[in-house]
Coordinates of C-alpha atoms and ligand atoms in Angstrom, one line a residue:
M119 CA -3.1 20.9 69.7
C120 CA -6.1 22.6 71.2
G121 CA -8.1 24.7 68.9
I122 CA -10.0 27.9 69.9
V123 CA -12.9 29.5 68.1
A124 CA -15.2 32.3 69.4
Y125 CA -17.8 34.6 68.0
I126 CA -19.7 37.7 69.0
G127 CA -22.0 39.6 66.7
K128 CA -25.5 39.5 65.4
Q129 CA -25.6 35.9 63.9
D130 CA -26.3 32.7 65.7
A131 CA -23.0 31.7 67.3
Y132 CA -23.5 27.9 67.5
P133 CA -23.3 27.0 63.7
I134 CA -20.3 29.4 63.4
L135 CA -18.6 27.7 66.3
I136 CA -19.2 24.2 65.0
K137 CA -18.0 25.0 61.5
G138 CA -15.0 26.7 63.0
L139 CA -14.2 23.6 65.2
K140 CA -14.4 21.4 62.1
R141 CA -11.9 23.7 60.4
L142 CA -9.6 23.3 63.4
E143 CA -9.9 19.5 63.6
Y144 CA -6.6 19.1 61.6
R145 CA -4.7 20.5 64.6
G146 CA -5.4 17.2 66.5
Y147 CA -7.7 16.8 69.4
D148 CA -9.6 14.2 71.6
S149 CA -12.7 16.1 72.8
S150 CA -14.6 19.3 72.0
G151 CA -17.1 21.6 73.5
V152 CA -19.0 24.9 73.1
S153 CA -20.6 27.4 75.4
V154 CA -23.2 29.8 74.0
L155 CA -24.7 32.6 76.1
N156 CA -28.4 33.4 75.9
G157 CA -29.2 34.7 79.4
D158 CA -27.7 31.4 80.7
L159 CA -24.6 29.6 79.6
Q160 CA -25.5 26.7 77.5
I161 CA -22.5 24.3 77.7
F162 CA -22.0 21.1 75.8
K163 CA -18.8 19.0 75.9
K164 CA -18.0 15.6 74.5
K165 CA -15.1 13.2 74.2
G166 CA -14.3 12.3 70.6
K167 CA -14.8 14.1 67.4
V168 CA -16.8 17.3 66.7
K169 CA -19.4 15.0 65.1
D170 CA -19.8 13.4 68.5
L171 CA -20.4 16.8 70.1
V172 CA -23.0 17.7 67.4
D173 CA -24.8 14.3 68.1
H174 CA -24.6 15.1 71.8
V175 CA -26.2 18.5 71.3
G176 CA -28.9 16.7 69.3
N177 CA -32.1 18.6 69.1
H178 CA -31.3 21.2 71.8
R179 CA -31.8 24.6 70.3
V180 CA -28.5 26.3 71.1
K181 CA -29.4 30.0 70.6
G182 CA -27.3 33.1 71.3
T183 CA -25.1 35.5 69.4
V184 CA -22.0 35.1 71.6
G185 CA -20.1 31.9 72.3
I186 CA -16.9 30.0 72.5
G187 CA -15.8 26.6 71.2
H188 CA -12.8 24.4 71.7
T189 CA -11.1 21.2 70.5
R190 CA -8.9 19.8 73.3
W191 CA -5.7 17.8 73.0
A192 CA -5.2 16.4 76.5
T193 CA -2.3 17.6 78.6
H194 CA -3.6 17.6 82.2
G195 CA -6.2 15.0 82.8
K196 CA -7.3 12.3 80.4
P197 CA -9.6 12.9 77.4
N198 CA -13.2 12.7 78.7
D199 CA -16.3 14.8 78.8
I200 CA -15.5 16.5 82.1
N201 CA -12.0 17.5 81.2
A202 CA -13.2 18.9 77.8
H203 CA -13.4 22.7 77.5
P204 CA -15.1 25.1 78.1
H205 CA -14.7 25.2 81.8
V206 CA -16.9 27.2 84.2
S207 CA -16.2 29.1 87.3
G208 CA -17.5 28.0 90.7
N209 CA -20.2 30.7 90.6
K210 CA -21.2 29.5 87.1
R211 CA -20.7 33.0 85.7
L212 CA -17.6 32.6 83.6
S213 CA -16.8 30.1 80.9
L214 CA -13.3 29.7 79.5
I215 CA -11.4 27.9 76.7
H216 CA -7.6 27.6 76.8
N217 CA -4.8 26.3 74.6
G218 CA -1.5 25.9 76.5
I219 CA -0.3 24.8 79.9
I220 CA -0.6 26.6 83.2
E221 CA 2.6 25.3 84.8
N222 CA 1.9 26.6 88.3
Y223 CA -1.6 25.3 88.4
Q224 CA -1.0 23.1 91.4
P225 CA -0.1 25.8 93.9
L226 CA -2.8 28.0 92.5
K227 CA -5.3 25.2 92.9
E228 CA -4.2 24.6 96.5
A229 CA -4.6 28.3 97.3
L230 CA -8.0 28.4 95.7
I231 CA -9.2 25.2 97.6
K232 CA -8.2 27.0 100.8
L233 CA -10.5 29.8 99.8
G234 CA -13.4 27.3 99.3
H235 CA -13.2 26.5 95.6
T236 CA -14.0 23.0 94.5
F237 CA -13.0 21.5 91.2
E238 CA -14.7 19.1 88.9
S239 CA -12.0 18.3 86.4
D240 CA -8.3 17.5 86.5
T241 CA -7.4 20.4 84.2
D242 CA -5.1 23.4 84.7
T243 CA -7.7 25.3 82.7
E244 CA -10.4 25.0 85.4
V245 CA -7.9 26.4 87.9
L246 CA -7.4 29.5 85.7
T247 CA -11.2 29.9 85.4
H248 CA -11.6 29.9 89.2
L249 CA -8.6 32.2 89.6
I250 CA -10.3 34.8 87.4
E251 CA -13.5 34.3 89.3
E252 CA -11.8 34.8 92.6
I253 CA -10.1 38.0 91.5
Q254 CA -13.3 39.3 89.8
T255 CA -15.6 38.8 92.8
R256 CA -13.1 39.6 95.5
D257 CA -12.3 43.0 94.1
D258 CA -15.5 43.6 92.1
L259 CA -13.5 44.1 88.9
P260 CA -14.5 44.3 85.3
I261 CA -13.9 41.0 83.6
D262 CA -11.0 42.2 81.4
E263 CA -9.2 43.6 84.4
A264 CA -9.8 40.4 86.4
V265 CA -8.4 38.4 83.5
R266 CA -5.3 40.7 83.3
I267 CA -4.6 40.4 87.0
A268 CA -5.1 36.6 87.0
L269 CA -2.6 36.3 84.1
T270 CA 0.1 38.1 86.0
K271 CA -0.1 35.2 88.5
V272 CA 0.2 32.5 85.9
I273 CA 3.4 30.7 84.7
G274 CA 3.1 28.9 81.4
A275 CA 1.6 29.3 78.0
Y276 CA -1.9 30.3 77.2
A277 CA -4.3 31.4 74.5
I278 CA -7.7 31.9 76.2
V279 CA -11.2 33.3 75.5
V280 CA -13.5 34.2 78.4
L281 CA -17.3 34.5 78.3
D282 CA -18.9 36.3 81.2
K283 CA -22.6 35.7 81.8
E284 CA -23.0 39.2 83.3
N285 CA -21.4 40.8 80.2
P286 CA -23.1 39.4 77.2
D287 CA -21.7 42.1 74.9
I288 CA -18.1 41.3 75.2
L289 CA -15.5 38.6 74.9
V290 CA -12.0 38.7 76.5
A291 CA -9.1 37.0 74.8
A292 CA -5.5 36.8 75.7
R293 CA -2.3 35.0 74.6
K294 CA 1.2 34.1 75.7
A295 CA 3.2 31.6 73.6
S296 CA 0.1 30.1 72.1
P297 CA -1.4 31.7 68.9
L298 CA -4.6 33.7 68.7
V299 CA -6.1 35.6 65.8
I300 CA -9.0 38.1 65.9
G301 CA -11.1 38.4 62.8
I302 CA -12.8 41.7 62.3
G303 CA -16.2 41.5 60.5
R304 CA -18.9 44.1 60.2
D305 CA -20.1 44.6 63.8
E306 CA -18.9 41.1 64.6
F307 CA -15.7 39.5 65.8
F308 CA -14.2 36.0 65.4
V309 CA -11.4 34.8 67.6
A310 CA -9.5 31.6 66.7
S311 CA -6.2 29.7 67.1
D312 CA -5.5 30.3 63.4
A313 CA -7.1 31.9 60.4
S314 CA -8.9 28.8 59.1
P315 CA -12.2 29.3 60.9
I316 CA -12.1 33.0 60.1
I317 CA -11.4 33.3 56.4
E318 CA -14.9 32.6 55.2
H319 CA -16.2 35.5 57.3
T320 CA -13.6 38.2 56.9
K321 CA -10.0 38.7 55.7
K322 CA -9.3 41.5 58.2
V323 CA -7.4 40.1 61.2
V324 CA -5.3 41.1 64.1
Y325 CA -2.7 38.7 65.5
L326 CA -2.4 39.1 69.2
N327 CA 1.1 39.4 70.6
D328 CA 2.4 37.7 73.7
E329 CA 0.9 39.0 77.0
E330 CA -1.8 41.0 75.2
I331 CA -5.4 41.0 76.3
A332 CA -8.1 42.0 73.8
V333 CA -11.7 43.0 74.5
V334 CA -14.0 42.6 71.5
K335 CA -17.5 44.1 71.9
R336 CA -20.7 43.6 70.1
D337 CA -20.8 47.3 69.1
G338 CA -17.8 46.6 66.9
T339 CA -15.0 48.0 69.1
L340 CA -11.7 46.2 69.7
S341 CA -9.3 47.3 72.4
I342 CA -6.0 45.7 73.4
K343 CA -3.9 46.1 76.5
N344 CA -0.8 44.4 77.6
I345 CA -0.4 42.6 80.8
D346 CA 1.2 45.7 82.3
N347 CA -2.1 47.6 81.6
Q348 CA -0.7 49.7 78.8
I349 CA -3.0 50.3 75.8
Q350 CA -1.7 48.8 72.5
N351 CA -2.6 49.8 69.0
P352 CA -4.1 46.9 67.1
F353 CA -2.3 46.2 63.8
I354 CA -4.9 45.1 61.3
E355 CA -3.7 42.8 58.5
E356 CA -5.3 41.5 55.3
L357 CA -5.3 37.7 55.1
D358 CA -3.9 36.3 51.8
L359 CA -5.7 33.0 51.9
K360 CA -8.4 31.5 49.8
L361 CA -11.1 29.2 51.1
D362 CA -10.4 26.4 48.6
A363 CA -6.9 26.2 50.0
I364 CA -8.3 24.8 53.2
E365 CA -10.8 22.5 51.6
K366 CA -10.3 19.0 50.3
G367 CA -11.8 19.6 46.9
D368 CA -11.9 16.4 44.8
F369 CA -9.4 14.6 47.0
D370 CA -10.3 12.0 49.6
S371 CA -7.9 13.5 52.2
F372 CA -5.9 16.6 52.8
M373 CA -2.7 14.6 52.8
L374 CA -3.2 13.3 49.3
K375 CA -4.2 16.8 48.1
E376 CA -1.1 18.2 49.6
I377 CA 1.2 15.6 48.1
Y378 CA -0.4 16.4 44.7
E379 CA 0.0 20.1 45.2
Q380 CA 3.8 19.8 45.4
P381 CA 4.6 20.7 41.8
E382 CA 2.7 24.0 42.3
S383 CA 3.9 24.6 45.9
I384 CA 7.6 24.1 45.0
L385 CA 7.1 26.5 42.1
D386 CA 5.4 29.0 44.5
C387 CA 8.4 28.8 46.8
M388 CA 10.8 29.6 43.9
R389 CA 8.6 32.3 42.4
G390 CA 10.4 35.6 42.1
R391 CA 13.5 34.1 43.7
I392 CA 15.2 32.4 40.8
N393 CA 15.6 32.8 37.1
A394 CA 17.8 30.3 35.4
E395 CA 17.6 32.0 32.0
E396 CA 18.9 35.3 33.4
G397 CA 21.2 33.4 35.7
W398 CA 20.2 34.7 39.2
I399 CA 18.9 33.4 42.5
K400 CA 18.1 35.5 45.5
V401 CA 16.3 35.0 48.8
G402 CA 14.8 38.2 50.2
G403 CA 15.2 37.7 53.9
V404 CA 18.9 36.9 53.4
E405 CA 19.6 39.7 50.9
T406 CA 19.0 42.3 53.6
K407 CA 21.5 40.5 55.9
M408 CA 24.0 39.4 53.4
E409 CA 27.0 40.6 55.3
E410 CA 26.0 38.6 58.4
F411 CA 25.4 35.5 56.3
L412 CA 28.7 35.7 54.4
N413 CA 30.6 36.2 57.6
A414 CA 28.7 33.7 59.7
K415 CA 31.0 31.6 61.9
R416 CA 28.4 28.9 62.0
I417 CA 24.7 28.2 61.3
I418 CA 22.6 26.4 63.8
I419 CA 19.4 25.0 62.6
A420 CA 16.7 24.4 65.2
A421 CA 13.5 22.5 64.5
C422 CA 11.3 19.5 65.4
G423 CA 10.0 16.5 63.6
T424 CA 9.9 16.7 59.8
S425 CA 11.2 20.2 59.9
W426 CA 14.3 18.9 61.8
I427 CA 14.8 16.4 59.0
A428 CA 14.6 19.2 56.4
G429 CA 17.2 21.0 58.5
L430 CA 19.5 18.0 58.2
I431 CA 19.3 18.2 54.4
G432 CA 20.1 21.9 54.9
E433 CA 23.3 20.9 56.7
Y434 CA 24.4 18.8 53.8
L435 CA 23.5 21.6 51.3
F436 CA 25.2 24.5 53.2
E437 CA 28.4 22.5 53.9
E438 CA 28.7 21.2 50.3
L439 CA 27.6 24.3 48.4
A440 CA 28.5 27.2 50.6
R441 CA 31.2 25.7 52.8
I442 CA 29.5 27.0 56.0
S443 CA 29.7 24.9 59.1
V444 CA 26.2 23.8 60.3
E445 CA 24.8 22.2 63.3
V446 CA 21.3 20.8 63.3
E447 CA 19.6 20.7 66.7
Y448 CA 16.3 19.3 68.0
A449 CA 14.8 22.5 69.4
S450 CA 13.6 20.6 72.4
E451 CA 17.1 19.6 73.4
L452 CA 18.8 22.8 72.4
R453 CA 16.5 24.9 74.7
Y454 CA 17.5 22.9 77.8
R455 CA 21.2 22.6 77.2
N456 CA 23.7 25.3 77.8
P457 CA 24.6 25.5 74.2
I458 CA 27.5 27.6 72.9
I459 CA 25.8 30.2 70.7
E460 CA 27.7 33.4 70.1
E461 CA 27.3 36.7 68.4
G462 CA 28.2 36.0 64.7
D463 CA 26.2 32.7 64.7
I464 CA 23.0 32.5 62.8
V465 CA 20.2 30.4 64.1
I466 CA 17.7 29.2 61.5
A467 CA 14.4 28.1 62.8
L468 CA 12.5 25.8 60.5
S469 CA 8.8 25.4 61.2
Q470 CA 5.7 24.8 59.1
S471 CA 3.3 26.2 61.7
G472 CA 5.7 28.8 63.1
E473 CA 4.1 28.0 66.5
T474 CA 6.0 25.0 67.7
A475 CA 6.7 25.7 71.4
D476 CA 10.2 24.1 71.6
T477 CA 11.4 25.8 68.4
L478 CA 10.1 29.2 69.8
A479 CA 11.8 28.6 73.1
A480 CA 15.1 27.7 71.4
L481 CA 14.8 31.0 69.4
H482 CA 14.3 33.0 72.6
L483 CA 17.5 31.4 74.0
A484 CA 19.4 32.2 70.9
K485 CA 18.1 35.8 71.0
D486 CA 19.4 36.2 74.5
K487 CA 22.8 35.1 73.2
N488 CA 22.8 37.7 70.4
A489 CA 22.7 35.4 67.5
L490 CA 21.0 36.5 64.3
L491 CA 17.6 34.7 64.0
Y492 CA 16.3 33.6 60.6
G493 CA 12.9 31.9 60.3
I494 CA 11.9 29.6 57.5
V495 CA 8.1 29.2 58.1
N496 CA 5.0 28.5 56.2
V497 CA 2.2 30.1 58.2
V498 CA 2.2 33.8 57.5
G499 CA 2.1 36.0 60.6
S500 CA 3.0 33.1 63.0
S501 CA 5.0 33.6 66.2
I502 CA 8.3 32.4 64.7
A503 CA 7.8 34.7 61.7
R504 CA 7.4 37.6 64.1
L505 CA 10.1 36.7 66.6
T506 CA 13.0 36.3 64.1
D507 CA 15.2 39.1 62.8
T508 CA 14.7 38.1 59.3
G509 CA 13.2 35.2 57.4
S510 CA 11.5 33.7 54.3
Y511 CA 8.1 32.1 53.9
I512 CA 8.0 28.9 51.9
H513 CA 4.6 29.8 50.4
A514 CA 3.4 26.2 50.5
G515 CA -0.2 27.3 51.3
P516 CA -2.1 25.9 54.2
E517 CA -1.0 22.4 55.2
I518 CA -3.9 20.7 56.9
G519 CA -2.9 17.0 57.0
V520 CA -1.0 16.3 60.2
A521 CA 1.7 14.5 58.2
S522 CA 3.9 17.2 56.7
T523 CA 4.4 16.7 52.9
K524 CA 4.4 19.9 50.9
A525 CA 5.8 22.0 53.7
F526 CA 8.8 19.6 53.8
T527 CA 9.5 20.0 50.1
G528 CA 9.0 23.8 50.5
Q529 CA 11.5 23.9 53.3
V530 CA 14.0 21.8 51.3
T531 CA 13.5 24.1 48.3
L532 CA 14.1 27.2 50.3
L533 CA 17.2 25.7 51.9
T534 CA 18.5 24.6 48.5
M535 CA 18.0 28.1 47.1
L536 CA 19.7 29.6 50.1
A537 CA 22.7 27.3 49.9
I538 CA 23.2 28.0 46.1
Y539 CA 22.7 31.7 46.7
L540 CA 25.3 31.9 49.5
G541 CA 27.7 29.5 47.8
Y542 CA 27.7 31.6 44.7
E543 CA 28.0 34.9 46.6
K544 CA 31.0 33.4 48.5
G545 CA 32.6 32.3 45.3
R546 CA 32.3 28.6 46.2
I547 CA 30.2 27.5 43.2
P548 CA 31.8 27.8 39.8
R549 CA 29.5 29.6 37.3
P550 CA 28.8 26.6 35.0
Y551 CA 27.7 24.5 38.0
Y552 CA 25.7 27.4 39.4
A553 CA 23.9 27.8 36.0
Q554 CA 23.2 24.0 35.9
L555 CA 21.8 24.0 39.5
L556 CA 19.5 26.8 38.7
R557 CA 18.2 25.1 35.5
E558 CA 17.7 21.8 37.4
L559 CA 15.9 23.5 40.3
E560 CA 13.5 25.0 37.8
N561 CA 12.9 21.5 36.4
I562 CA 12.0 20.1 39.8
P563 CA 8.2 20.8 39.6
S564 CA 7.8 19.0 36.3
K565 CA 9.8 16.1 37.6
V566 CA 7.7 15.8 40.7
K567 CA 4.7 15.7 38.4
R568 CA 6.2 12.8 36.6
I569 CA 6.7 10.9 39.9
L570 CA 3.0 11.5 40.8
E571 CA 2.1 9.8 37.6
K572 CA 3.6 6.6 39.1
D573 CA 1.0 6.6 41.9
D574 CA -0.8 3.4 40.7
H575 CA 2.5 1.5 40.7
I576 CA 3.4 2.8 44.2
K577 CA -0.1 1.8 45.4
Y578 CA 0.5 -1.7 44.1
I579 CA 3.8 -1.9 46.1
A580 CA 2.0 -0.6 49.1
S581 CA -0.5 -3.5 48.8
E582 CA 2.3 -6.0 48.8
I583 CA 3.9 -4.7 52.1
K584 CA 0.9 -3.2 54.0
D585 CA 0.8 -6.0 56.6
A586 CA 4.4 -5.6 57.7
T587 CA 4.9 -4.7 61.4
N588 CA 8.3 -3.2 60.9
A589 CA 10.2 -1.4 58.1
L590 CA 13.6 -0.1 57.5
Y591 CA 14.5 2.9 55.4
L592 CA 18.1 3.2 54.1
G593 CA 19.8 6.0 52.3
R594 CA 23.3 7.6 51.9
G595 CA 24.3 11.2 51.7
Y596 CA 21.4 13.5 50.8
N597 CA 19.2 10.5 50.8
F598 CA 19.9 9.6 54.5
P599 CA 17.6 12.4 55.8
V600 CA 15.1 11.2 53.2
A601 CA 15.2 7.8 54.7
L602 CA 14.4 9.3 58.1
E603 CA 11.5 11.2 56.6
G604 CA 10.1 8.1 54.8
A605 CA 10.2 6.2 58.1
L606 CA 8.6 9.1 60.0
K607 CA 5.8 9.3 57.5
L608 CA 5.1 5.6 57.7
K609 CA 5.0 5.4 61.4
E610 CA 2.9 8.5 62.0
I611 CA 0.1 7.6 59.7
S612 CA 0.1 3.8 59.4
Y613 CA 1.4 3.0 63.0
I614 CA 3.9 0.6 61.5
H615 CA 7.2 0.7 63.4
A616 CA 9.8 2.1 61.0
E617 CA 13.4 3.3 61.3
G618 CA 15.5 5.4 59.0
Y619 CA 19.2 4.7 58.9
P620 CA 22.3 5.7 56.9
A621 CA 22.7 2.6 54.7
A622 CA 26.2 1.8 55.8
E623 CA 25.1 1.9 59.5
M624 CA 22.8 -1.1 58.8
K625 CA 25.7 -3.4 59.5
H626 CA 26.2 -1.9 63.0
G627 CA 22.9 -3.2 64.4
P628 CA 19.7 -3.1 62.3
I629 CA 20.9 -5.9 60.0
A630 CA 20.0 -8.3 62.9
L631 CA 16.3 -7.5 62.3
I632 CA 16.3 -8.4 58.6
D633 CA 14.3 -11.5 57.5
E634 CA 11.7 -12.3 54.9
N635 CA 9.1 -10.2 56.8
M636 CA 11.1 -7.0 56.8
P637 CA 10.5 -4.5 54.0
V638 CA 13.6 -2.5 53.4
V639 CA 13.1 0.7 51.5
V640 CA 16.4 1.8 49.9
I641 CA 16.7 5.3 48.4
A642 CA 19.3 4.8 45.8
T643 CA 19.2 7.8 43.5
N644 CA 22.6 9.4 44.4
M645 CA 25.1 8.1 41.8
S646 CA 28.2 9.1 43.8
A647 CA 27.3 6.3 46.3
H648 CA 25.7 3.9 43.7
D649 CA 28.2 1.0 44.1
K650 CA 28.0 1.3 47.9
I651 CA 24.3 1.2 48.0
V652 CA 24.2 -1.7 45.6
S653 CA 26.4 -3.6 48.1
N654 CA 23.9 -2.6 50.9
I655 CA 21.0 -4.0 48.8
Q656 CA 23.0 -7.3 48.3
E657 CA 23.5 -7.5 52.1
V658 CA 19.7 -7.1 52.7
K659 CA 18.9 -9.7 49.9
A660 CA 21.4 -12.2 51.4
R661 CA 19.2 -12.1 54.5
K662 CA 16.0 -12.5 52.7
G663 CA 14.8 -8.9 53.2
V664 CA 12.3 -7.5 50.8
V665 CA 13.9 -4.6 49.0
I666 CA 11.9 -1.7 47.6
A667 CA 14.3 0.6 45.8
I668 CA 13.8 4.2 44.7
I669 CA 16.1 4.5 41.7
N670 CA 16.9 6.8 38.8
E671 CA 15.1 6.0 35.6
G672 CA 17.0 3.3 33.7
D673 CA 19.1 2.0 36.6
N674 CA 19.2 -1.6 35.4
V675 CA 21.7 -2.7 38.0
I676 CA 19.4 -2.2 41.0
K677 CA 16.4 -3.2 39.0
E678 CA 18.0 -6.7 38.7
I679 CA 18.4 -7.2 42.4
A680 CA 15.6 -5.4 44.1
D681 CA 12.1 -6.9 44.7
Y682 CA 10.3 -3.8 43.7
V683 CA 11.6 -0.5 42.1
I684 CA 10.1 2.9 41.8
E685 CA 11.9 4.8 39.0
I686 CA 12.1 8.5 39.3
P687 CA 13.8 11.2 37.1
A688 CA 17.5 11.8 37.8
T689 CA 18.7 15.2 39.0
D690 CA 21.8 16.8 40.4
E691 CA 22.7 15.2 43.7
P692 CA 22.0 18.2 46.0
L693 CA 18.5 18.3 44.6
T694 CA 17.7 14.6 45.0
P695 CA 15.7 14.9 48.2
L696 CA 13.1 17.0 46.5
L697 CA 12.3 14.1 44.2
S698 CA 13.1 11.0 46.2
V699 CA 10.8 11.9 49.1
V700 CA 7.7 12.0 46.9
P701 CA 7.3 8.3 46.3
L702 CA 7.9 7.7 50.0
Q703 CA 5.0 10.1 50.9
L704 CA 2.7 8.2 48.5
L705 CA 3.9 4.8 49.8
S706 CA 3.0 5.7 53.4
Y707 CA -0.2 7.2 52.3
H708 CA -1.4 4.1 50.5
I709 CA -0.3 1.7 53.2
A710 CA -2.1 3.8 55.8
I711 CA -5.3 3.9 53.8
M712 CA -5.1 0.2 53.2
R713 CA -4.8 -0.3 56.9
G714 CA -7.9 1.8 57.5
C715 CA -6.0 4.6 59.2
N716 CA -7.1 8.2 59.3
V717 CA -4.2 9.8 57.4
D718 CA -5.2 13.4 58.1
Q719 CA -5.7 13.1 61.8
P720 CA -3.5 10.2 63.0
R721 CA -4.0 9.1 66.6
N722 CA -2.3 11.1 69.4
L723 CA -0.7 13.6 67.0
A724 CA -1.3 17.3 66.7
K725 CA -0.5 19.5 63.7
S726 CA 0.8 22.4 65.6
V727 CA 2.6 21.4 68.8
T728 CA 2.1 24.5 70.9
V729 CA 3.0 22.9 74.3
E730 CA 6.3 21.3 75.1
Ligands
M6R1022 O1 5.1 23.2 62.5 P1 6.5 22.6 62.7 O2 7.1 22.4 61.4 O3 7.4 23.3 63.6 O4 6.2 21.1 63.3 C1 7.2 20.3 63.7 C2 6.7 18.9 63.8 O5 5.7 18.8 64.8 C3 6.1 18.3 62.5 O6 7.0 18.3 61.5 C4 5.7 16.8 62.8 O7 6.8 16.0 62.9 C5 4.9 16.3 61.6 N1 3.7 15.6 62.1 C6 5.6 15.5 60.7 O8 4.8 15.0 59.6

C-alpha cells in the first residue's frame, strides 16, 4: 500500500527521498511523487515506478533540505500523474502525502466546493489538503493546529505528512490506523511508513500512536500531541534491524532470498523457545497468560491471505495436540459479522506486517467483547503488536517480497510450538511423543535446507508446466492448507489461475476441469492418508491430468504413478506443512520467472494492506 517518506535536516532531501521511496517499493504502488521545499514547492509526480519519477525529474536540480515523498497504491481515482501524491492546497502553500482512506471525503469536498475550492484530482487526499488549508487560513492557525482540527473532522484511516511553504523548518505528521515511524538523527528527522527507509540513517525511532500528531523541527526538536490537544511523551526505541536484511545481496529477487533464508528464519523463531535435549518448550507471550490459555473455551484465529492459511494449520495443530476448539476466520468477514466472542475466548491475530487493516479491525471488535488478544506478528512495533494483550514475534526478519514465504513458515513454526506447549501443559501429549516432536522440530531447519538443494529439479518441473493456464493443488489433513498456500503463491506471482482443494473434495466439482492440460499438484507426504491420496492421484491420471506429487523420500508407490515427483524428507505429521510448502514456493517462483513476471512486486498487490 502507499508508502510515505519525509526528511528535514541539513542534507539535500531529494536523494534521501528517492532512496527511501525505492526501499518502500515492496509495499506495492502504481505512481510516485516528491515535493521539496526551497522557497517554492518543487513537486514532481509520475505514474509508474520510482525510476519513471526519476526520469521525469531528469536534469532539474531539486534542491532543498526539507521534503516529502510518496508511493501511491490507488484507492480513490485511477493511477495517473494527477492523482499521484503529493497533493497541494488551493493556495499552493501546503503539500501533503497520505496513506489510508478518508471515508467522508465526499461531504467534505462538497462543503469545500461551496466555499470556493476547486479540485484537480479524484483523490480523497486532495480534499484533506484543502480542508487543512481552509482551517489554517480561516482561523489564521499554526499549521500543526490546523492539521489537528482538520483531523477531528475526518472519518477513516490516515498516515500523513504535511509540508508548509511558510514554515520551512517544520514537518507535521499524524496517524490513525496507518503506520508511521519517525527516525531521529542528529539535527535531522526522517518520517516513513516503516523503518526500511530510515535504518541506514538512524536506529532511534518513535512509532506514532493512533490519533497522534507530531511536529519535527529542523532545530532537532520533536513534539507530539494527541487529537484532543494533550501533550504526549515520545517513546524512543532502538531499531534491531540490519541494512543487509532489507537488501537482495547475491539473489536476483527478494522472494528467492527469503525462500532460501528459511532454515535460518525458522531457527530464529525457535531460538530460546525450545530445547529438545533438555526436553522443554515455552513461548514467552503465552507463559505470562498460561491460566487463560489452559482455561480457554475457544481460540479464534483472525487473519488474511497467507496468514489466514497459516491459521488454518493452527486449527489442525491446536485441535490435535492441545484439544482446544478453534475457529479460523477471515478478519474481513469477522469484523462485519456479529460474531459470538465472549470473555474467556482467546483471539489470535496472525499477521506478517502487523498492519493489515481488516485484522486490526477484527481485533478492536474482539477487544470490545473482552476476549484476550494474542498477536503473532513479524514486524516489531507494528500496530497489532501494540494493540494485543500479549503476543510473540516470529523473528523472520524483514520480508520484502510481496509473496509471503518465510513469514508463513515462521507463523507455522510459532503455532506448532504453541500447540505442543499447550498440549503438554494440558497433559494431552504423552512424554515420549512430546520428546519426539521437540527433536523433530529442531531438525526442521536442516530438512528445509535439503529441500532447497532440489531447486534445479523443481526448476525443471516448472519449465514443463509453465504454460498452463490453470492448476489444481490437492492435499489432505495438514497438507490441505498447504495446497491452498501453493495455489495462492502460484496465482499471485505468475497470474496462473490456481485452486487449492481438499483432495477428497475433488470429486465434488473440480474433477470436471481435469484434462491433459491441467497440472495437478498433489501434496502427499502425510502417511495417515497415503492410500487415500494414492486413489486421488489415480483418479486424476484416469482423466489424463498431469500429476506433480510432493512425496516423502523413497515413496515408490506414488513415484510409479505420478508424472513428476519432488521427494522431501519425512517428518512427524503435524510438522509436515513446514517442509511440504517449500517446494511449492520454489515451483511458483520458477514458473513466474519463466513467464517474465515481477515476483517481488506482482501487479495490483500490496505487501501491507493498510486499507480495507
Ligand atoms: O501482513 P499480513 O500477514 O497481515 O498480510 C496478509 C495478506 O495480505 C498476505 O498474507 C498476502 O496474502 C500475501 N501477499 C500472500 O503472499
